[in-house]
Amino acid sequence: MTFDQPKTLAEAGPQTGAAGATIEFRGLQRSFGNVRALAGLDLTVGRGELVALLGPSGCGKTTALRVVAGFEHPDAGEVLVDGEDITRVPAHRRDAGMVFQSYSLFPHLSALDNVAFGLRMRGVGRAERRARAGELLDLVGLPDRADRYPHQLSGGQQQRIALARALALRPRVLLLDEPLSALDARVRLTLRDEIRRLQQELGITTLFVTHDQEEALSLADRVAVMNAGRLEQCAPPAELYARPATAFVAEFVGVMSRVPAHADGAVVRVLGRTLPIDGDPAHGDVDVLLRPESIEVVAAADGSAQVLGAAFLGAVTRLSVRSAAGATVKIDIPSHVAATLPLGSRVELALPERPVLVAPRKEPARSSSRPPHEEGTTTMGVPRSG
């Protein structure tokens, strides 16, 4: 099966864009020397769906994207689009548009000509391709920048031009390789919303690669968390956060504290309470994984825990508290309540009566000379994985 584009825009379908396609990865494997980038990846992306590939550097997410684009060929496995095997179809014959992290605009072409470049390569007439490029510039909010060259545009504007260029050929698959990582925070938020609006409006099936969990959770219909070339879990953002399938997902997505505990079958004893285990029974020493909003903290002069640090996050403040067992846990409480708990305060910790996730006991890392509130974190407070 090949994906040759129509020669004219009239043949390409309505102005709202082509219908999205399904994408299926079947047992994809890819190695670079001794490094295994993909280790049997299985994943299906629905028609018109936006799926974010999320994971630390080196997990295989960009390799998976490049396999769909045709820039990499797997050592084993298949990629199917609408049920047809495209694993060996050349990149230029795949119905896919790609936006890179580095914009990759032609410096000698105007914004309009950059957007129209793919149409020109497909033999679309000058008047028609300029009209279509103009429509796309309007779509991405840059109709007044048509004659500007890349060096005359901001980073956010250049990435909008790159997005418009990827959409010009009406692809059924849109591939985004960390397109926002080079932008400042304010522009990144604005463009993130624009990408989601356009994707939903045009109905394009989209794969979005990122290592930023906040970006993935706020943008995607489903988030596919990858680790060491394998898929750990693929689920809607709320499910991924509330019901992580593995300890890796639990700790990579959002903030999670490990608290030493003792399991006895279907229950576990933690922070003075016996709670049901969420998942398979366990026995012996384990760690209970707790979200910062799931732990309650109460001031107590003779409390068994102590406040070590605080990070103001607006409406809430994230406390670092050392438990009686010696574990440092993160706890989110209203900022006006946190103001009554200065550093060094004695407190008691409590948990609500609901199932908790457990994982094999993990030995604590060697203590750092930096106080807890100075540890490097991502935008959602998870230690950055590189």
Tab-separated table of C-alpha atoms in Angstrom:
chain	number	residue	atom	x	y	z
A	1	MET	CA	0.000	0.000	0.000
A	2	THR	CA	1.279	3.484	-0.829
A	3	PHE	CA	0.127	6.905	0.234
A	4	ASP	CA	0.543	9.090	-2.850
A	5	GLN	CA	-1.205	12.425	-2.324
A	6	PRO	CA	-3.842	13.785	-4.730
A	7	LYS	CA	-2.435	16.125	-7.355
A	8	THR	CA	-4.926	18.902	-6.584
A	9	LEU	CA	-6.521	20.204	-3.431
A	10	ALA	CA	-9.951	19.598	-4.899
A	11	GLU	CA	-9.126	15.903	-5.084
A	12	ALA	CA	-7.824	15.965	-1.525
A	13	GLY	CA	-11.288	16.391	-0.029
A	14	PRO	CA	-13.021	19.107	1.992
A	15	GLN	CA	-11.193	22.110	3.357
A	16	THR	CA	-11.417	20.755	6.892
A	17	GLY	CA	-8.748	18.165	6.072
A	18	ALA	CA	-8.500	14.446	5.458
A	19	ALA	CA	-9.997	11.876	7.798
A	20	GLY	CA	-7.657	10.478	10.420
A	21	ALA	CA	-6.283	6.968	10.142
A	22	THR	CA	-5.674	4.185	12.630
A	23	ILE	CA	-2.047	3.398	13.492
A	24	GLU	CA	-0.924	0.052	14.842
A	25	PHE	CA	2.495	-0.996	16.126
A	26	ARG	CA	2.971	-4.758	16.181
A	27	GLY	CA	5.983	-6.142	18.022
A	28	LEU	CA	8.330	-3.358	16.900
A	29	GLN	CA	11.996	-3.962	17.651
A	30	ARG	CA	14.882	-1.638	16.883
A	31	SER	CA	18.468	-1.685	18.131
A	32	PHE	CA	21.381	0.664	17.609
A	33	GLY	CA	24.498	-1.386	18.299
A	34	ASN	CA	24.114	-2.721	21.827
A	35	VAL	CA	21.308	-0.285	22.661
A	36	ARG	CA	17.777	-1.622	22.264
A	37	ALA	CA	15.528	1.341	21.491
A	38	LEU	CA	12.350	-0.681	20.913
A	39	ALA	CA	11.825	-4.048	22.565
A	40	GLY	CA	8.580	-5.408	21.120
A	41	LEU	CA	6.330	-2.322	21.118
A	42	ASP	CA	2.596	-3.014	20.712
A	43	LEU	CA	0.239	-0.033	20.527
A	44	THR	CA	-2.893	0.961	18.611
A	45	VAL	CA	-3.912	4.585	17.989
A	46	GLY	CA	-7.549	5.159	17.077
A	47	ARG	CA	-8.876	7.227	14.200
A	48	GLY	CA	-8.691	10.937	15.027
A	49	GLU	CA	-7.050	10.263	18.397
A	50	LEU	CA	-4.152	12.189	19.924
A	51	VAL	CA	-1.800	9.854	21.788
A	52	ALA	CA	1.227	11.199	23.641
A	53	LEU	CA	4.328	9.011	23.842
A	54	LEU	CA	5.788	9.862	27.239
A	55	GLY	CA	8.945	8.660	28.916
A	56	PRO	CA	12.503	9.506	29.941
A	57	SER	CA	15.260	10.102	27.420
A	58	GLY	CA	16.268	6.872	25.714
A	59	CYS	CA	12.940	5.090	26.291
A	60	GLY	CA	12.285	4.684	22.537
A	61	LYS	CA	9.490	7.206	22.007
A	62	THR	CA	11.229	9.196	19.248
A	63	THR	CA	12.399	5.997	17.541
A	64	ALA	CA	8.768	4.820	17.427
A	65	LEU	CA	7.739	8.129	15.852
A	66	ARG	CA	10.501	7.953	13.258
A	67	VAL	CA	9.455	4.416	12.338
A	68	VAL	CA	5.949	5.703	11.540
A	69	ALA	CA	7.446	8.539	9.508
A	70	GLY	CA	9.667	6.154	7.567
A	71	PHE	CA	12.939	7.685	8.780
A	72	GLU	CA	13.816	4.479	10.668
A	73	HIS	CA	13.165	0.864	9.718
A	74	PRO	CA	12.485	-1.678	12.474
A	75	ASP	CA	14.588	-4.806	12.894
A	76	ALA	CA	11.369	-6.731	13.447
A	77	GLY	CA	7.657	-6.035	13.685
A	78	GLU	CA	5.211	-4.042	11.612
A	79	VAL	CA	3.543	-0.634	11.380
A	80	LEU	CA	0.012	-0.625	9.995
A	81	VAL	CA	-2.034	2.385	8.904
A	82	ASP	CA	-5.724	1.649	8.411
A	83	GLY	CA	-4.829	-2.028	8.506
A	84	GLU	CA	-2.248	-1.851	5.710
A	85	ASP	CA	1.420	-2.658	6.330
A	86	ILE	CA	3.572	0.418	5.575
A	87	THR	CA	6.731	-0.839	7.300
A	88	ARG	CA	8.777	-0.719	4.085
A	89	VAL	CA	6.981	2.118	2.292
A	90	PRO	CA	9.402	5.032	1.615
A	91	ALA	CA	8.953	8.093	3.822
A	92	HIS	CA	7.920	10.378	0.948
A	93	ARG	CA	5.045	8.054	0.036
A	94	ARG	CA	3.452	7.963	3.496
A	95	ASP	CA	0.419	10.116	4.232
A	96	ALA	CA	2.041	11.731	7.269
A	97	GLY	CA	3.076	15.229	8.282
A	98	MET	CA	5.875	15.770	10.780
A	99	VAL	CA	6.832	18.698	13.000
A	100	PHE	CA	10.298	18.673	14.547
A	101	GLN	CA	11.656	20.238	17.709
A	102	SER	CA	13.996	22.510	15.724
A	103	TYR	CA	11.360	24.031	13.348
A	104	SER	CA	13.443	23.047	10.235
A	105	LEU	CA	12.147	25.926	8.099
A	106	PHE	CA	13.912	26.921	4.883
A	107	PRO	CA	15.702	30.204	5.747
A	108	HIS	CA	15.561	31.538	2.164
A	109	LEU	CA	11.790	31.075	1.833
A	110	SER	CA	9.035	33.305	3.186
A	111	ALA	CA	6.493	31.946	5.648
A	112	LEU	CA	3.987	31.485	2.818
A	113	ASP	CA	6.487	29.656	0.618
A	114	ASN	CA	7.584	27.442	3.510
A	115	VAL	CA	3.986	26.364	4.055
A	116	ALA	CA	3.481	25.820	0.315
A	117	PHE	CA	6.720	23.895	-0.214
A	118	GLY	CA	5.212	20.412	-0.009
A	119	LEU	CA	2.406	21.378	-2.373
A	120	ARG	CA	4.982	22.679	-4.825
A	121	MET	CA	6.839	19.371	-4.688
A	122	ARG	CA	3.565	17.593	-5.459
A	123	GLY	CA	3.025	19.668	-8.604
A	124	VAL	CA	0.152	21.802	-7.313
A	125	GLY	CA	-0.231	25.008	-9.373
A	126	ARG	CA	1.146	28.282	-8.026
A	127	ALA	CA	-2.203	29.997	-7.498
A	128	GLU	CA	-3.734	26.987	-5.791
A	129	ARG	CA	-0.816	26.299	-3.475
A	130	ARG	CA	-0.547	29.960	-2.442
A	131	ALA	CA	-4.267	30.047	-1.721
A	132	ARG	CA	-4.000	26.905	0.388
A	133	ALA	CA	-0.913	28.210	2.200
A	134	GLY	CA	-2.771	31.424	2.937
A	135	GLU	CA	-5.662	29.436	4.437
A	136	LEU	CA	-3.268	27.572	6.686
A	137	LEU	CA	-1.505	30.735	7.831
A	138	ASP	CA	-4.907	32.051	8.788
A	139	LEU	CA	-5.654	28.767	10.567
A	140	VAL	CA	-2.546	29.065	12.746
A	141	GLY	CA	-3.140	32.762	13.391
A	142	LEU	CA	-0.360	34.222	11.242
A	143	PRO	CA	-2.064	35.705	8.142
A	144	ASP	CA	-0.040	38.918	8.504
A	145	ARG	CA	3.332	37.087	8.532
A	146	ALA	CA	3.111	35.586	5.023
A	147	ASP	CA	6.013	37.622	3.622
A	148	ARG	CA	8.281	37.284	6.661
A	149	TYR	CA	11.370	35.082	6.604
A	150	PRO	CA	12.172	32.678	9.470
A	151	HIS	CA	14.778	35.003	11.015
A	152	GLN	CA	12.084	37.679	11.248
A	153	LEU	CA	9.776	35.450	13.286
A	154	SER	CA	9.755	34.452	16.943
A	155	GLY	CA	10.277	30.835	17.985
A	156	GLY	CA	6.569	30.334	18.571
A	157	GLN	CA	5.718	31.822	15.185
A	158	GLN	CA	8.277	29.605	13.451
A	159	GLN	CA	6.764	26.525	15.047
A	160	ARG	CA	3.304	27.604	13.902
A	161	ILE	CA	4.674	27.870	10.371
A	162	ALA	CA	6.185	24.388	10.697
A	163	LEU	CA	2.803	23.076	11.858
A	164	ALA	CA	1.017	24.742	8.957
A	165	ARG	CA	3.527	23.215	6.528
A	166	ALA	CA	2.897	19.751	7.984
A	167	LEU	CA	-0.860	20.244	7.553
A	168	ALA	CA	-0.638	21.581	3.986
A	169	LEU	CA	-0.820	18.145	2.358
A	170	ARG	CA	-3.839	17.149	4.446
A	171	PRO	CA	-2.130	14.193	6.147
A	172	ARG	CA	-4.177	11.541	7.906
A	173	VAL	CA	-1.328	11.132	10.416
A	174	LEU	CA	0.412	14.012	12.206
A	175	LEU	CA	3.705	13.318	13.988
A	176	LEU	CA	5.000	15.824	16.553
A	177	ASP	CA	8.507	15.305	17.948
A	178	GLU	CA	8.768	17.457	21.095
A	179	PRO	CA	7.598	20.509	19.116
A	180	LEU	CA	7.295	22.766	22.177
A	181	SER	CA	10.502	22.014	24.069
A	182	ALA	CA	12.506	24.895	22.561
A	183	LEU	CA	9.897	27.533	23.471
A	184	ASP	CA	9.533	29.626	26.604
A	185	ALA	CA	6.839	28.674	29.118
A	186	ARG	CA	4.162	31.197	28.123
A	187	VAL	CA	4.456	30.491	24.387
A	188	ARG	CA	4.549	26.756	25.072
A	189	LEU	CA	1.185	26.885	26.871
A	190	THR	CA	-0.433	28.940	24.113
A	191	LEU	CA	0.854	26.757	21.286
A	192	ARG	CA	-0.090	23.599	23.179
A	193	ASP	CA	-3.710	24.758	23.221
A	194	GLU	CA	-3.510	25.677	19.532
A	195	ILE	CA	-2.207	22.255	18.562
A	196	ARG	CA	-5.047	20.570	20.429
A	197	ARG	CA	-7.639	22.870	18.845
A	198	LEU	CA	-6.347	22.249	15.338
A	199	GLN	CA	-6.030	18.498	15.867
A	200	GLN	CA	-9.619	18.220	17.028
A	201	GLU	CA	-10.937	20.555	14.340
A	202	LEU	CA	-9.196	18.681	11.521
A	203	GLY	CA	-9.669	15.174	12.927
A	204	ILE	CA	-6.061	14.153	12.301
A	205	THR	CA	-4.691	11.099	14.081
A	206	THR	CA	-1.720	12.434	16.033
A	207	LEU	CA	1.310	11.014	17.822
A	208	PHE	CA	2.941	13.539	20.148
A	209	VAL	CA	6.356	12.740	21.624
A	210	THR	CA	7.299	14.460	24.882
A	211	HIS	CA	9.201	13.919	28.128
A	212	ASP	CA	7.067	16.584	29.858
A	213	GLN	CA	4.306	14.848	31.788
A	214	GLU	CA	2.218	17.994	32.290
A	215	GLU	CA	2.237	18.519	28.527
A	216	ALA	CA	1.163	14.924	27.889
A	217	LEU	CA	-1.584	14.851	30.515
A	218	SER	CA	-3.133	18.162	29.422
A	219	LEU	CA	-3.000	17.517	25.668
A	220	ALA	CA	-3.653	13.850	24.917
A	221	ASP	CA	-6.712	11.618	24.665
A	222	ARG	CA	-4.450	8.826	25.920
A	223	VAL	CA	-0.889	8.781	27.225
A	224	ALA	CA	1.443	5.889	26.383
A	225	VAL	CA	4.192	5.659	29.017
A	226	MET	CA	7.336	3.991	27.681
A	227	ASN	CA	10.338	2.611	29.513
A	228	ALA	CA	13.394	0.889	28.006
A	229	GLY	CA	11.691	0.370	24.651
A	230	ARG	CA	8.526	-1.146	26.094
A	231	LEU	CA	5.031	0.132	26.741
A	232	GLU	CA	4.310	0.292	30.471
A	233	GLN	CA	0.743	1.579	30.207
A	234	CYS	CA	-1.509	3.416	27.761
A	235	ALA	CA	-4.588	5.069	29.243
A	236	PRO	CA	-6.530	8.347	29.457
A	237	PRO	CA	-4.700	10.909	31.617
A	238	ALA	CA	-7.052	10.661	34.605
A	239	GLU	CA	-6.835	6.859	34.670
A	240	LEU	CA	-3.065	6.921	34.261
A	241	TYR	CA	-2.730	9.240	37.259
A	242	ALA	CA	-5.297	7.565	39.517
A	243	ARG	CA	-4.663	3.921	38.606
A	244	PRO	CA	-1.075	3.444	37.403
A	245	ALA	CA	-0.432	-0.096	36.201
A	246	THR	CA	3.182	-0.293	37.380
A	247	ALA	CA	5.461	1.327	39.926
A	248	PHE	CA	7.371	2.987	37.077
A	249	VAL	CA	4.211	4.700	35.804
A	250	ALA	CA	3.204	5.684	39.329
A	251	GLU	CA	6.521	7.411	39.989
A	252	PHE	CA	7.030	8.898	36.521
A	253	VAL	CA	3.571	10.443	36.172
A	254	GLY	CA	2.895	13.052	38.817
A	255	VAL	CA	4.455	13.071	42.277
A	256	MET	CA	4.665	9.873	44.301
A	257	SER	CA	6.264	9.190	47.660
A	258	ARG	CA	7.526	5.789	48.819
A	259	VAL	CA	6.713	4.870	52.400
A	260	PRO	CA	8.168	1.669	53.943
A	261	ALA	CA	5.458	-0.724	55.033
A	262	HIS	CA	4.714	-4.385	55.763
A	263	ALA	CA	2.278	-6.375	53.631
A	264	ASP	CA	0.315	-9.420	54.701
A	265	GLY	CA	-1.593	-10.798	51.745
A	266	ALA	CA	-4.363	-8.419	50.674
A	267	VAL	CA	-3.561	-5.733	53.276
A	268	VAL	CA	-0.621	-3.568	54.235
A	269	ARG	CA	0.321	-1.747	57.438
A	270	VAL	CA	1.428	1.837	56.706
A	271	LEU	CA	1.545	5.082	58.718
A	272	GLY	CA	-0.284	3.414	61.596
A	273	ARG	CA	-3.166	2.077	59.471
A	274	THR	CA	-4.032	-1.264	57.899
A	275	LEU	CA	-5.263	-0.679	54.349
A	276	PRO	CA	-6.285	-2.920	51.434
A	277	ILE	CA	-3.768	-3.381	48.618
A	278	ASP	CA	-4.718	-2.109	45.173
A	279	GLY	CA	-3.582	-5.049	43.038
A	280	ASP	CA	-2.067	-8.440	43.674
A	281	PRO	CA	-1.464	-9.638	47.263
A	282	ALA	CA	2.007	-9.071	48.684
A	283	HIS	CA	3.992	-10.336	51.653
A	284	GLY	CA	6.798	-8.890	53.745
A	285	ASP	CA	8.577	-5.568	53.443
A	286	VAL	CA	7.231	-3.345	50.645
A	287	ASP	CA	6.903	0.325	49.781
A	288	VAL	CA	3.492	1.979	49.627
A	289	LEU	CA	3.241	4.584	46.831
A	290	LEU	CA	1.300	7.680	47.874
A	291	ARG	CA	0.184	10.782	45.970
A	292	PRO	CA	0.766	14.106	47.798
A	293	GLU	CA	-2.958	14.884	47.933
A	294	SER	CA	-3.774	11.497	49.516
A	295	ILE	CA	-1.893	12.137	52.772
A	296	GLU	CA	-3.419	14.171	55.598
A	297	VAL	CA	-1.251	16.196	57.965
A	298	VAL	CA	-2.271	17.542	61.376
A	299	ALA	CA	-0.228	19.722	63.724
A	300	ALA	CA	0.651	17.900	66.962
A	301	ALA	CA	3.180	19.053	69.550
A	302	ASP	CA	4.237	15.466	70.183
A	303	GLY	CA	3.757	14.288	66.598
A	304	SER	CA	5.921	11.495	65.224
A	305	ALA	CA	6.638	13.319	61.923
A	306	GLN	CA	8.405	16.610	61.192
A	307	VAL	CA	8.106	19.289	58.496
A	308	LEU	CA	11.426	19.576	56.631
A	309	GLY	CA	10.589	21.926	53.771
A	310	ALA	CA	7.846	23.695	51.834
A	311	ALA	CA	7.338	24.777	48.242
A	312	PHE	CA	4.636	27.373	47.519
A	313	LEU	CA	2.620	26.385	44.420
A	314	GLY	CA	-0.164	28.944	44.578
A	315	ALA	CA	-3.393	27.634	46.078
A	316	VAL	CA	-1.503	24.695	47.578
A	317	THR	CA	1.869	24.290	49.236
A	318	ARG	CA	3.879	21.070	48.911
A	319	LEU	CA	5.393	20.041	52.238
A	320	SER	CA	8.345	17.704	52.643
A	321	VAL	CA	7.726	15.723	55.816
A	322	ARG	CA	9.868	13.068	57.481
A	323	SER	CA	7.661	10.238	58.729
A	324	ALA	CA	8.213	8.207	61.879
A	325	ALA	CA	9.716	5.472	59.690
A	326	GLY	CA	12.297	7.909	58.348
A	327	ALA	CA	10.807	8.297	54.844
A	328	THR	CA	10.467	11.754	53.335
A	329	VAL	CA	6.981	12.212	51.871
A	330	LYS	CA	5.479	15.010	49.779
A	331	ILE	CA	2.119	16.353	50.964
A	332	ASP	CA	-0.071	18.965	49.253
A	333	ILE	CA	-2.194	21.108	51.559
A	334	PRO	CA	-3.939	24.497	51.187
A	335	SER	CA	-1.405	27.297	51.407
A	336	HIS	CA	-3.249	29.053	54.219
A	337	VAL	CA	-2.955	25.861	56.285
A	338	ALA	CA	0.719	25.421	55.398
A	339	ALA	CA	1.377	28.918	56.744
A	340	THR	CA	0.587	27.566	60.232
A	341	LEU	CA	3.225	24.806	59.915
A	342	PRO	CA	6.696	26.404	59.868
A	343	LEU	CA	9.799	24.330	59.215
A	344	GLY	CA	10.523	22.011	62.110
A	345	SER	CA	6.865	21.665	63.147
A	346	ARG	CA	5.855	18.322	64.637
A	347	VAL	CA	2.883	16.736	62.882
A	348	GLU	CA	0.936	13.495	62.560
A	349	LEU	CA	0.247	11.854	59.207
A	350	ALA	CA	-2.907	9.959	58.300
A	351	LEU	CA	-4.348	8.136	55.302
A	352	PRO	CA	-7.974	7.753	54.176
A	353	GLU	CA	-9.586	4.314	54.139
A	354	ARG	CA	-8.971	3.253	50.538
A	355	PRO	CA	-6.738	0.806	48.636
A	356	VAL	CA	-3.091	1.729	48.127
A	357	LEU	CA	-0.517	0.721	45.519
A	358	VAL	CA	2.511	-1.244	46.720
A	359	ALA	CA	5.880	-1.957	45.116
A	360	PRO	CA	8.957	-3.991	46.089
A	361	ARG	CA	10.995	-2.315	48.816
A	362	LYS	CA	13.492	0.157	47.389
A	363	GLU	CA	16.530	1.053	49.422
A	364	PRO	CA	16.783	4.820	49.976
A	365	ALA	CA	19.414	6.717	48.017
A	366	ARG	CA	22.372	8.156	49.842
A	367	SER	CA	21.485	11.419	51.492
A	368	SER	CA	22.197	14.616	49.572
A	369	SER	CA	23.775	17.723	51.033
A	370	ARG	CA	20.927	19.760	49.537
A	371	PRO	CA	17.804	20.313	51.649
A	372	PRO	CA	14.645	18.628	50.285
A	373	HIS	CA	13.023	21.866	49.069
A	374	GLU	CA	15.956	22.535	46.720
A	375	GLU	CA	15.821	19.262	44.806
A	376	GLY	CA	15.520	19.626	41.012
A	377	THR	CA	12.011	18.870	39.767
A	378	THR	CA	9.973	19.040	36.613
A	379	THR	CA	6.910	21.252	36.312
A	380	MET	CA	4.868	18.705	38.299
A	381	GLY	CA	7.561	17.930	40.863
A	382	VAL	CA	8.913	14.604	39.636
A	383	PRO	CA	12.732	14.277	39.616
A	384	ARG	CA	13.817	14.729	35.999
A	385	SER	CA	14.984	11.515	34.397
A	386	GLY	CA	17.303	13.001	31.811
